[in-house]
Coordinates of C-alpha atoms and ligand atoms in Angstrom, one line a residue:
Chain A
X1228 CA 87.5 61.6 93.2
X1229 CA 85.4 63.3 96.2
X1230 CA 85.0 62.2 99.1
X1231 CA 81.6 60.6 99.5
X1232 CA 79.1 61.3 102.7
X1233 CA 76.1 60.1 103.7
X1234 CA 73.9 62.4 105.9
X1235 CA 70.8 60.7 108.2
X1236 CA 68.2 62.8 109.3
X1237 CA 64.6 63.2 109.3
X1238 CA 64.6 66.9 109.9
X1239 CA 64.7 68.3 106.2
X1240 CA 65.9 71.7 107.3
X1241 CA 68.6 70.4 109.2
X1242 CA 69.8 67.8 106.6
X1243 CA 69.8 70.5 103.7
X1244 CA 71.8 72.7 106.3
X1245 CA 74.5 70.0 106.6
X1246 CA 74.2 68.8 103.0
X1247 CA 74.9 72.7 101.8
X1248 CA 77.8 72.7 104.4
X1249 CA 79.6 69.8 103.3
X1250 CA 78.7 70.1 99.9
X1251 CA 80.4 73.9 99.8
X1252 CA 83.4 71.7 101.4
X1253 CA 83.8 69.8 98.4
X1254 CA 82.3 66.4 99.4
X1255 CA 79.4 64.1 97.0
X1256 CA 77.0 64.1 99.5
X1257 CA 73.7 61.4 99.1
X1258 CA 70.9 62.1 102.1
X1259 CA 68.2 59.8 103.6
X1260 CA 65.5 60.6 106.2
X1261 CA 65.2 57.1 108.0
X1262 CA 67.4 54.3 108.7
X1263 CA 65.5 52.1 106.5
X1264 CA 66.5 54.1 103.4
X1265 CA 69.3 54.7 104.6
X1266 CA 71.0 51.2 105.0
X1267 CA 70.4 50.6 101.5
X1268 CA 71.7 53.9 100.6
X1269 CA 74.9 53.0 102.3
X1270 CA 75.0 50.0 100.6
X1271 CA 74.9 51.2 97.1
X1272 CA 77.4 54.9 98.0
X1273 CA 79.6 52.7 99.6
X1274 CA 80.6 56.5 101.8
X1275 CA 84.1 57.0 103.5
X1276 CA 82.3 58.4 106.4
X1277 CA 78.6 58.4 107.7
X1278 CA 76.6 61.6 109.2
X1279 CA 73.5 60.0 111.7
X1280 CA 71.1 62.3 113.3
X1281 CA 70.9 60.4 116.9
X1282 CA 66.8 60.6 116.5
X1283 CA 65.5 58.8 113.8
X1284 CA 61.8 58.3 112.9
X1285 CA 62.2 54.5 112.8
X1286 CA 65.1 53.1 115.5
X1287 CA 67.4 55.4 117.1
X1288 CA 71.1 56.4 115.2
X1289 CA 72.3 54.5 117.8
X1290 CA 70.7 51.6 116.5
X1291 CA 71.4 51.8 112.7
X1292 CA 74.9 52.3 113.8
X1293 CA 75.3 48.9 115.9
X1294 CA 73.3 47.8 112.3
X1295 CA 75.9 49.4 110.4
X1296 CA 79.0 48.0 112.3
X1297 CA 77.8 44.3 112.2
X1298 CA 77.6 44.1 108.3
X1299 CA 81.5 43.6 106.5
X1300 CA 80.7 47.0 104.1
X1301 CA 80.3 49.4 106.7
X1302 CA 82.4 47.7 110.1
X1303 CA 84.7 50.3 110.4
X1304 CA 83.5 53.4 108.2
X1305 CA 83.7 56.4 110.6
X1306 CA 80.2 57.6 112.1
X1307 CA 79.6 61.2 113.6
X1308 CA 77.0 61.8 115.6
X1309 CA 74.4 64.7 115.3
X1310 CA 73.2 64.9 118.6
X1311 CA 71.2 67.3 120.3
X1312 CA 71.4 65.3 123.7
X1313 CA 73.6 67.1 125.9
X1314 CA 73.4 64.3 128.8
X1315 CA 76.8 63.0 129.2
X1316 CA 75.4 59.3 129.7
X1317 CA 73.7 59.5 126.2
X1318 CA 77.0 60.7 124.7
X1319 CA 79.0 57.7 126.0
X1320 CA 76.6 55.6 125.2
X1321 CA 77.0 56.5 121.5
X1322 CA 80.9 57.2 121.8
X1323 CA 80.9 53.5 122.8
X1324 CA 80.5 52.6 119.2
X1325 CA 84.2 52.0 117.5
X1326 CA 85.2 54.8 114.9
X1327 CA 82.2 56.6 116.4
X1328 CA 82.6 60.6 117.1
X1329 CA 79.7 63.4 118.1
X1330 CA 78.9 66.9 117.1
X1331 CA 76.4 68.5 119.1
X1332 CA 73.8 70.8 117.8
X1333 CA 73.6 73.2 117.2
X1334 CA 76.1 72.8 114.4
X1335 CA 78.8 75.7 114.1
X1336 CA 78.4 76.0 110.7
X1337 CA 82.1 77.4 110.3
X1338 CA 83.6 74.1 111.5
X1339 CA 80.9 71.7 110.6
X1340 CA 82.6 70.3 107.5
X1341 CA 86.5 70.3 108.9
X1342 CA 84.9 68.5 112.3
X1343 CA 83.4 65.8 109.6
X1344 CA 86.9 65.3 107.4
X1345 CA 88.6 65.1 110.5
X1346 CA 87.2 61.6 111.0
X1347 CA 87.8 60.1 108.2
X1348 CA 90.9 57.3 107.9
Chain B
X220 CA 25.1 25.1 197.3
X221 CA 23.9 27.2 194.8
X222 CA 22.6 30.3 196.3
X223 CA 22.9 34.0 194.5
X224 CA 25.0 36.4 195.6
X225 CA 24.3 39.6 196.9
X226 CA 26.6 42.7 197.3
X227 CA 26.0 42.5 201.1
X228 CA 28.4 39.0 201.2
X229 CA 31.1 41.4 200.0
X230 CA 33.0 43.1 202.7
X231 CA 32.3 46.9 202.5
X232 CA 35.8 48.1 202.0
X233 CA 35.7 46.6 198.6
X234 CA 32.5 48.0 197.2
X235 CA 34.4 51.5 197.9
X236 CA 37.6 50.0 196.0
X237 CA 34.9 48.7 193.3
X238 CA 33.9 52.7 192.9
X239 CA 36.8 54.4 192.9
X240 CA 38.1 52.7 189.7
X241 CA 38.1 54.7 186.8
X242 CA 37.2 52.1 184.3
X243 CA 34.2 50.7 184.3
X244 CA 34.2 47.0 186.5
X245 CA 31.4 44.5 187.1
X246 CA 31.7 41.9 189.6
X247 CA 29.9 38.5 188.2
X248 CA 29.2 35.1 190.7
X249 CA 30.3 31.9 188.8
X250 CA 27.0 32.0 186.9
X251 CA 27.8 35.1 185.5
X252 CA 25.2 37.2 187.6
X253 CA 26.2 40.3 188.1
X254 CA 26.9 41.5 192.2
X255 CA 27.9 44.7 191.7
X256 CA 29.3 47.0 189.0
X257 CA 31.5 50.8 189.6
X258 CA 29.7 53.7 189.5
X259 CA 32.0 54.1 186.1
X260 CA 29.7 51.0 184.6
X261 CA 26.4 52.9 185.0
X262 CA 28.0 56.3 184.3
X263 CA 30.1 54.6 181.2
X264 CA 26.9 51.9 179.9
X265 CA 23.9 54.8 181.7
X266 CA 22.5 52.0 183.0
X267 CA 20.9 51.6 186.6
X268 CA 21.9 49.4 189.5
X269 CA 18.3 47.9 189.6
X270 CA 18.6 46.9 185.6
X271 CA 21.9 45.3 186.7
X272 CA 22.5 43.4 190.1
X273 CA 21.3 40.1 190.1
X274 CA 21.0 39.8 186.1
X275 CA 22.8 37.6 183.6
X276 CA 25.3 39.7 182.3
X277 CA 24.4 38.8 179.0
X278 CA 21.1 40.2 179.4
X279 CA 21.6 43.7 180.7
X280 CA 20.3 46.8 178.8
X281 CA 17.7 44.6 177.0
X282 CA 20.3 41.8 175.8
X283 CA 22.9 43.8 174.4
X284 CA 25.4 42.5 176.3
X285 CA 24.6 39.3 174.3
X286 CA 28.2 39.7 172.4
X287 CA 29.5 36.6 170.9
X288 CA 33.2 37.4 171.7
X289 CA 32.4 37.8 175.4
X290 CA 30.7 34.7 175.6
X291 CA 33.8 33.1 174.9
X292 CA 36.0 35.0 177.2
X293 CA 33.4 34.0 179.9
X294 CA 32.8 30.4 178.9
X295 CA 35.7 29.2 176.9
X296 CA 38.8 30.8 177.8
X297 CA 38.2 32.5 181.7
X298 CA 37.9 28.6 182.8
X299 CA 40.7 27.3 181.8
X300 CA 43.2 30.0 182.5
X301 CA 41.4 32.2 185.7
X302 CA 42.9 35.3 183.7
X303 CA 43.1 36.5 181.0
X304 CA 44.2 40.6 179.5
X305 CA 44.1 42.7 176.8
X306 CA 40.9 40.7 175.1
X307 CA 39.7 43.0 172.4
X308 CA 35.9 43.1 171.8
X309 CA 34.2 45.1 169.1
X310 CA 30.4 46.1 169.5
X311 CA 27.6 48.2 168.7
X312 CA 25.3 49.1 172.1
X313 CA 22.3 50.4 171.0
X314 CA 22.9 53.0 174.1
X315 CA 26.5 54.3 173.7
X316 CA 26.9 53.3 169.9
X317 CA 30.1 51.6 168.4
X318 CA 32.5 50.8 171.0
X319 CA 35.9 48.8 170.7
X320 CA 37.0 47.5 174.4
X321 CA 39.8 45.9 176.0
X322 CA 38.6 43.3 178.6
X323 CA 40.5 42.0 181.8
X324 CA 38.8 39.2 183.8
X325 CA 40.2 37.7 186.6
X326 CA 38.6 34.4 188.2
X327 CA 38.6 34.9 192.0
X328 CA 38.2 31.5 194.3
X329 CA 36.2 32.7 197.8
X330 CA 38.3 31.5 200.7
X331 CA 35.0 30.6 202.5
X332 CA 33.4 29.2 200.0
X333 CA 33.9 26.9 197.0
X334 CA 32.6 29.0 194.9
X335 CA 34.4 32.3 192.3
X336 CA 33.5 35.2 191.2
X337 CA 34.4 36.8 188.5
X338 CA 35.8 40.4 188.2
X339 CA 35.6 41.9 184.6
X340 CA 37.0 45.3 183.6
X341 CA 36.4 47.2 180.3
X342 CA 38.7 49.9 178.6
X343 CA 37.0 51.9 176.2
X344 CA 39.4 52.4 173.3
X345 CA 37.5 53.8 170.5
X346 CA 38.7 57.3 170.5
X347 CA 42.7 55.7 171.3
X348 CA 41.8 53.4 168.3
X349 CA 40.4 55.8 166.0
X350 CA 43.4 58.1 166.9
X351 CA 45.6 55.7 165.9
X352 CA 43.7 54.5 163.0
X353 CA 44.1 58.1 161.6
X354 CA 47.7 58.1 162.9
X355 CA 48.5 55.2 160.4
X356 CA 46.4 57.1 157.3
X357 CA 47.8 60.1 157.8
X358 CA 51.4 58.1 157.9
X359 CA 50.2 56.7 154.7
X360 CA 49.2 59.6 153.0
X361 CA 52.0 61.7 154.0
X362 CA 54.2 58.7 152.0
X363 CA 52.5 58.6 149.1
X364 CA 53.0 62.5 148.8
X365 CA 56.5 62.3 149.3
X366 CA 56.6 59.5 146.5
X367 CA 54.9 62.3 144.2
X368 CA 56.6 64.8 145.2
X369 CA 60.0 63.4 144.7
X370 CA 57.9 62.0 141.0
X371 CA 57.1 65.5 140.6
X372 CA 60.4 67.1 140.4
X373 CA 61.7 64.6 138.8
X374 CA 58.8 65.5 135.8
X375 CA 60.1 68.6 136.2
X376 CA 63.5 68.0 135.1
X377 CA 63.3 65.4 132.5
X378 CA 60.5 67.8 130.8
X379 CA 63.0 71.0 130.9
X380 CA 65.6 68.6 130.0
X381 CA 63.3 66.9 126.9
X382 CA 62.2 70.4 126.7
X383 CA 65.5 71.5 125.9
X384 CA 66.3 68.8 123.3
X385 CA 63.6 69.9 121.4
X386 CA 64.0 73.4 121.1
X387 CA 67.9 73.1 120.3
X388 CA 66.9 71.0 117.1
X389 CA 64.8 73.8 115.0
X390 CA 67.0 76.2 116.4
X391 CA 70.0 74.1 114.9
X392 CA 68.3 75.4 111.3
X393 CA 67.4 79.1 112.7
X394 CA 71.3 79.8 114.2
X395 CA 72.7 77.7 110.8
X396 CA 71.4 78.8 108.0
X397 CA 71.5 82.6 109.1
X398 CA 75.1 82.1 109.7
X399 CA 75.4 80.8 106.6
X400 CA 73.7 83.3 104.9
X401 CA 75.2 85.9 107.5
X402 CA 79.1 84.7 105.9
X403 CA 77.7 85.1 102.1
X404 CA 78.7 81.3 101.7
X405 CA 76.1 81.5 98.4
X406 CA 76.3 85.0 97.2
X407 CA 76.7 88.3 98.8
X408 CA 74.0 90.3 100.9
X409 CA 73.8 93.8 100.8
X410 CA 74.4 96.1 103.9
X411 CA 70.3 96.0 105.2
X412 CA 70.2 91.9 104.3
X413 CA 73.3 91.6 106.5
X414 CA 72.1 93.5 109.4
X415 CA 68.6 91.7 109.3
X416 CA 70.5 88.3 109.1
X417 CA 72.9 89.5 111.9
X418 CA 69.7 90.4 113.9
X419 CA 68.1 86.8 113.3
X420 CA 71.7 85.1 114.6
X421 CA 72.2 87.2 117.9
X422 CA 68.5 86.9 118.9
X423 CA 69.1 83.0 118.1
X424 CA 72.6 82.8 120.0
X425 CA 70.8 84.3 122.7
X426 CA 67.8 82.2 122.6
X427 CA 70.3 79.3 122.6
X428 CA 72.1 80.3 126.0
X429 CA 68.4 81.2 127.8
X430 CA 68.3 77.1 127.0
X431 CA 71.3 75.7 128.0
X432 CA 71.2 77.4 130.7
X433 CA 67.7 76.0 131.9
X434 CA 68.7 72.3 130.6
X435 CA 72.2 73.0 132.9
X436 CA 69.8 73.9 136.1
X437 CA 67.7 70.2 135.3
X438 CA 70.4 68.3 134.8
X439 CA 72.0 69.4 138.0
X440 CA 68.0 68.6 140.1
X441 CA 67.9 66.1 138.4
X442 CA 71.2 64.2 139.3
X443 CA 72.4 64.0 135.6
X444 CA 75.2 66.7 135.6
X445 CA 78.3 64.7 136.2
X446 CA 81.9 66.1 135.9
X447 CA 84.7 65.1 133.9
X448 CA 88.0 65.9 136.4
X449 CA 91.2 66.8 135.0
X450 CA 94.0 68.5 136.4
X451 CA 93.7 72.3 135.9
X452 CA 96.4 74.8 136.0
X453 CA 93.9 76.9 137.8
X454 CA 96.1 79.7 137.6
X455 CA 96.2 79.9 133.8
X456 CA 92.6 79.7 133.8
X457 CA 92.0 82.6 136.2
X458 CA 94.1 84.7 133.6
X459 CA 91.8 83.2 130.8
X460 CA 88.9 84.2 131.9
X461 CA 89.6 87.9 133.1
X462 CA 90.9 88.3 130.0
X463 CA 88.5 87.5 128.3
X464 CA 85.8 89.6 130.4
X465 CA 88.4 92.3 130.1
X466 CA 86.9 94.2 127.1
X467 CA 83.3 94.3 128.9
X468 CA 84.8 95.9 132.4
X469 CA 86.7 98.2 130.3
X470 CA 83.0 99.3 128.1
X471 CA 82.4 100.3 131.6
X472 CA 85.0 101.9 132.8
X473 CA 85.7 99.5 135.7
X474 CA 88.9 98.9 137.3
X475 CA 90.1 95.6 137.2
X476 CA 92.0 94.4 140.5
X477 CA 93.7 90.8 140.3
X478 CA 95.6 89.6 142.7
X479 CA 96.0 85.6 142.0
X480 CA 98.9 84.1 144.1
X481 CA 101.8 83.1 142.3
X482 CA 102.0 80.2 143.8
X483 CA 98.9 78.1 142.9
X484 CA 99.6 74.3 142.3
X485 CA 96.9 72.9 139.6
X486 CA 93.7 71.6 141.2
X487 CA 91.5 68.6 140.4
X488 CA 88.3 69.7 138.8
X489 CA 86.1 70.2 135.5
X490 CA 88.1 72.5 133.5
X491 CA 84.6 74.0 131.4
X492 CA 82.3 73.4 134.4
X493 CA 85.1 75.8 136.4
X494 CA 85.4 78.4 133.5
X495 CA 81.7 78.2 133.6
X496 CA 81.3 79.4 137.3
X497 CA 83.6 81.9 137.3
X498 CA 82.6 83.6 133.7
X499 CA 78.9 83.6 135.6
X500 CA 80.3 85.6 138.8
X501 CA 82.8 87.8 136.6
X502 CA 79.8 88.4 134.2
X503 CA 77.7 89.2 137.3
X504 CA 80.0 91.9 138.9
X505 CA 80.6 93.4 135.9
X506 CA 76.7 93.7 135.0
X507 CA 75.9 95.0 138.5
X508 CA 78.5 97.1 139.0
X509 CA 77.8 100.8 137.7
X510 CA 80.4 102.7 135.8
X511 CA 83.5 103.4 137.4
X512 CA 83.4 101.7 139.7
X513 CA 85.6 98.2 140.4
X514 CA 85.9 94.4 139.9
X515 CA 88.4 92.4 141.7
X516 CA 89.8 88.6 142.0
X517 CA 91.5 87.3 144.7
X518 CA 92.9 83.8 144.5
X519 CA 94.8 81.9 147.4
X520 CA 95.6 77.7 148.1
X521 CA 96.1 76.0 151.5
X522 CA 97.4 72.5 151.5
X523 CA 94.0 71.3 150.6
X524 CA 91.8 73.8 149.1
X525 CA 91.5 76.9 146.5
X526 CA 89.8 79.9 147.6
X527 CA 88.9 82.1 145.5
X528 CA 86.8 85.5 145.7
X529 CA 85.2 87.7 143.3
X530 CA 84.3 90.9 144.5
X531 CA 82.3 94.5 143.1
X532 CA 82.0 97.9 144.4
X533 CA 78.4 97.7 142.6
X534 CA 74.8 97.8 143.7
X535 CA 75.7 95.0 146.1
X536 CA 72.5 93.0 147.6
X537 CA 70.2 93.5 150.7
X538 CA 70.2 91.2 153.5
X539 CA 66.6 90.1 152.6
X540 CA 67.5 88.9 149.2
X541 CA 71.2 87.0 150.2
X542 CA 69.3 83.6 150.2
X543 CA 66.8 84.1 147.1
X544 CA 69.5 84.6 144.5
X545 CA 70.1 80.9 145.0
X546 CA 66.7 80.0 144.3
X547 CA 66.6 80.2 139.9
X548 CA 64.8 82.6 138.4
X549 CA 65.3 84.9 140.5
X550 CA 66.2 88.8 139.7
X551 CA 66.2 91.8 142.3
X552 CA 64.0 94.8 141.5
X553 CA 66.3 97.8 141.5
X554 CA 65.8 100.6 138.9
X555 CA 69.4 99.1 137.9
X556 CA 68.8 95.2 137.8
X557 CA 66.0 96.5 135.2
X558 CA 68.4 97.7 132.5
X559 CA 70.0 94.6 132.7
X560 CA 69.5 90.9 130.8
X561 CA 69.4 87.8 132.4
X562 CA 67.3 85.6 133.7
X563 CA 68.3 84.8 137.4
X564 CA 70.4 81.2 136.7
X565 CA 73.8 81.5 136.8
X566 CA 74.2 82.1 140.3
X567 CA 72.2 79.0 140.8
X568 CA 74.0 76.5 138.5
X569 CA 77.6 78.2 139.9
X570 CA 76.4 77.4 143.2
X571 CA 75.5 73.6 142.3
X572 CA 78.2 73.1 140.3
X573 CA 80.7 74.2 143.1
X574 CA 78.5 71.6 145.1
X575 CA 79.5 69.2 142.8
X576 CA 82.9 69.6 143.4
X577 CA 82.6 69.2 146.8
X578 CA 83.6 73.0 147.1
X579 CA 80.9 75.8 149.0
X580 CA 80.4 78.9 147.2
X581 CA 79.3 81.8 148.9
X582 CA 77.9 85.5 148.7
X583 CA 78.9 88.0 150.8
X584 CA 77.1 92.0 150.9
X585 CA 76.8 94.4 153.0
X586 CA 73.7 95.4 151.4
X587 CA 72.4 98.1 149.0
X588 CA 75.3 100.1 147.0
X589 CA 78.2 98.4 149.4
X590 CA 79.3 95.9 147.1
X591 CA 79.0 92.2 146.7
X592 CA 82.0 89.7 147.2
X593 CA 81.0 85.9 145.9
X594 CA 83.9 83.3 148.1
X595 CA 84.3 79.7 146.3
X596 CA 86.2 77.0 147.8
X597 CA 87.4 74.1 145.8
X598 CA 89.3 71.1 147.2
X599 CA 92.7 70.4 145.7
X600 CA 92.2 66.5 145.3
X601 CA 88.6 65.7 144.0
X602 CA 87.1 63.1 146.0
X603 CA 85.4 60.0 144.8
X604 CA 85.3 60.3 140.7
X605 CA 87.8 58.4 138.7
X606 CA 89.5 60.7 136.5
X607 CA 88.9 60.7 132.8
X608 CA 90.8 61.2 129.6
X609 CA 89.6 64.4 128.9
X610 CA 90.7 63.6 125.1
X611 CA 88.1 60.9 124.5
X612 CA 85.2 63.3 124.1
X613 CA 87.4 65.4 121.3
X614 CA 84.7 66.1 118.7
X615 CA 83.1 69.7 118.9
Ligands
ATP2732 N1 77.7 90.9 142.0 C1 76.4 91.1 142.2 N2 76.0 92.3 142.7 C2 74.7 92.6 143.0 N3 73.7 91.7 142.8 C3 74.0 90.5 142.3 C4 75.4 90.1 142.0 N4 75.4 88.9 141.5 C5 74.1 88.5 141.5 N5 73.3 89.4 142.0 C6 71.8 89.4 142.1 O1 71.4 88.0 142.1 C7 70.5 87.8 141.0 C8 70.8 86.4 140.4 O2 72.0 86.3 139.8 P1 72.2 85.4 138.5 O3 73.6 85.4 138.1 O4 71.6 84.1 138.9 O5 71.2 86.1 137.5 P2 71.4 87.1 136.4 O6 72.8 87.6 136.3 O7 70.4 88.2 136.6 O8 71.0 86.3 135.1 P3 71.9 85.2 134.3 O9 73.1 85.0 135.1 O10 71.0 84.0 134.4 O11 72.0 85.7 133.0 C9 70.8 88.9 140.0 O12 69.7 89.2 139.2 C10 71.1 90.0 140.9 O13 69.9 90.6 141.4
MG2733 MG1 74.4 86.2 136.1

């Protein structure tokens, strides 16, 4: 069975980037463009790891991964971080998260997908 | 007894002490009629002696001495305590206009007679007042600009910074999918595709470094660059990075001296914040250097500090310019400078970020075609900054 992803992010270009990426790596990727649609998408894929874009049109991926952490599904599933932030308080502040890693953008599409499996349990 | 008196009861010698005051004095009987007044009063007031002597003070110059404050000086407060300084009256004389005065009165008793007199000097201090009024606006003004002008850099550098951010996100999409495209991940190209495509991903790598090197310069204004300290086996990383500027000295034929002591202990520092300065002033000799000419690095360690030069034989820079290549932005006009990229940064951010180790960087010339040599110091120990685990941070 593949290993199953779910990519947040409201910028289409860049999801379909990361979703073509991973996909090439041989993951079933599902995608969804706020955190809204997203928590419920997580709920139904049930992923082994979770791709959040840090800016989210609703609350920040910050947020939805404090969400994700206090419900029993999701408390330990590894989260990476899209982040185009490069201010070393903003990436603590996200690293504080347990299981949490980043991967700043611009992604290098040649490591992309091995920088995403590397997380996973 | 309750006769007036007249200037003639005063002994002579005092009316010539009464006129050589400079501030203007009157000289009142205990009934407040004035006996004489300094020539300062008439010049000061331009009133006359025959408007004055003799008359209630309140009622000189057609009862505009009729001041409300003074009154009470005269009849409230002068009675009880016989003196009394410093008592600050604000008025508008219909002859000398808006006036602010300090009064002194003294309360005299006459030896011969029962009776005082009253001796009342005025300071005009209008002009002191408004001096000082202006004093405390100006004070005022001059904080609030500071205030905005500490706001306004700091605008400055969270807009480049947010600036930044925003540009890095489409260009995540302009840099990924061409490299995508660019390594035939979904089909093959042929040979003018793959140029084009190769054209779209330098001219976006490129774009990419213009940015991060702007967000590096506002994150270091604005306070936000902070360092994660390890200890570096500074010696291994001078090799690194001469190597790896070794192909672009040789493109230009330069020689390449090094001369790193063998015996370097490792030093306390930022291990990509160091590579960083010196790829900037490697980059920079190389780039300003013509061909065949040379590029050196000298490395030496006291007990306490690294010092490290990198030195040209290149178009080296004129006394003039020594202090504006520290100011961002900045490129010298030569017919050379003009062939080459950049855009005036990284001697900036290497500057501040060997600031930030507590190190000094500095540029030496002896001015047009003599060569430049760049001297950084670094402190062994870094002061202050717990040290992280550089391991936590793994991802990317
Ligand atoms: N080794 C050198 N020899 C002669 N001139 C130099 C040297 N290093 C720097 N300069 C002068 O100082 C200017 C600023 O240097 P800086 O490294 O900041 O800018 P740059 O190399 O032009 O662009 P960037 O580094 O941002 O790509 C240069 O444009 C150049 O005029
Ligand atoms: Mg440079």
């Amino acid at each position: 069975m593949k290993t199953k992803i779910v990519i947040v992010d409201d910028n289409a270009n860049n999801l379909l980037l990361e979703k073509d990426l991973l996909i090439v790596a041989g993951f079933e990727v599902h995608t969804a463009v706020n955190a809204n649609d997203a928590i419920q998408l997580i709920k139904e894929v049930k992923p082994q790891v979770i791709v959040l874009d840090v800016q989210l049109p609703d609350i920040s991926g910050a947020e939805l991964a404090r969400i994700l952490r206090s419900s029993i599904d999701t408390v330990s599933t590894p989260i990476v971080f899209v982040t185009a932030s490069v201010l070393q308080s903003d990436i603590d502040h996200l690293l504080s998260i347990p299981d949490s890693a980043y991967i700043s953008k611009p992604i290098n599409t040649r490591t992309f997908s091995k920088q995403v499996s590397q997380c996973i349990k | 007894m309750n006769k007036i008196s007249t200037p003639k009861e005063l002994p002579e010698y005092s009316e010539s002490i009464v006129n050589t005051v400079r501030e203007p004095l009157i000289i009142m009987d205990q009934h407040l009629r004035v006996i004489t007044a300094s020539r300062s009063f008439y010049d000061f007031f331009r009133a006359e002696p025959k408007d004055t002597i003799g008359k209630l003070i309140y009622n000189l110059g057609n009862n505009q001495w009729d001041i409300p404050k003074l009154r009470e000086l005269l009849e409230t407060i002068l009675p009880q305590k016989t003196s009394f300084d410093d008592y600050k009256v604000e008025h508008d004389f219909t002859t000398i206009g808006w006036r602010t005065m300090l009064l002194n009165a003294r309360q005299v008793e006459r030896s011969q007679s029962n009776d005082r007199i009253i001796l009342l000097s005025i300071e005009d201090i209008t002009e002191r007042n408004a001096i000082q009024e202006g004093l405390v606006k100006a004070n005022k003004e001059l904080e609030i600009l500071t205030k905005d002008l500490v706001k306004a850099a700091q605008v400055k550098s969270e807009f480049l910074a947010n600036m930044s951010h925003e540009l890095r996100t489409p260009l995540n999409s302009i840099n990924g999918f061409s490299e995508v495209l660019y390594d035939e991940t979904f089909g093959t190209l042929n040979e003018k595709q793959k140029q084009y495509v190769k054209n779209v991903l330098v001219s976006g790598n490129h774009l990419l470094l213009l940015i991060n090197e702007i967000l590096d310069m506002a994150k270091v204004e604005a306070g936000k660059m902070t360092l994660t300290v390890t200890e570096l086996p500074i010696k291994e990383i001078l090799y690194e990075i001469s190597g790896l500027i070794k192909d672009a000295a040789n493109k230009k034929n330069l020689k390449m001296v090094i001369d790193i002591s063998t015996y370097l202990k490792n030093i306390q520092a930022d291990s990509l914040k160091i590579k960083q300065i010196l790829y900037n002033l490697l980059s920079n000799a190389i780039k300003f250097t013509p061909d065949g000419g040379e590029i050196g690095i000298k490395a030496t360690q006291t007990d306490t500090e690294t010092h490290i030069v990198i030195w040209d034989t290149g178009i080296g820079i004129a006394l003039e310019n020594i202090e504006k290549i520290f100011e961002g932005f900045f490129r010298i006009e030569t017919p050379y400078s003009r062939v080459t990229e950049g855009t005036g940064l990284g001697l900036p951010i290497a500057k501040k970020l060997v600031e930030l180790h507590r190190g000094k960087l500095k540029v030496e010339s002896e001015g047009n075609e003599k060569g430049t040599s760049v001297h950084i110091i670094l402190p062994i120990k870094h002061i202050t900054t717990v040290i992280r685990d550089e391991n936590k941070n793994s991802h990317s």
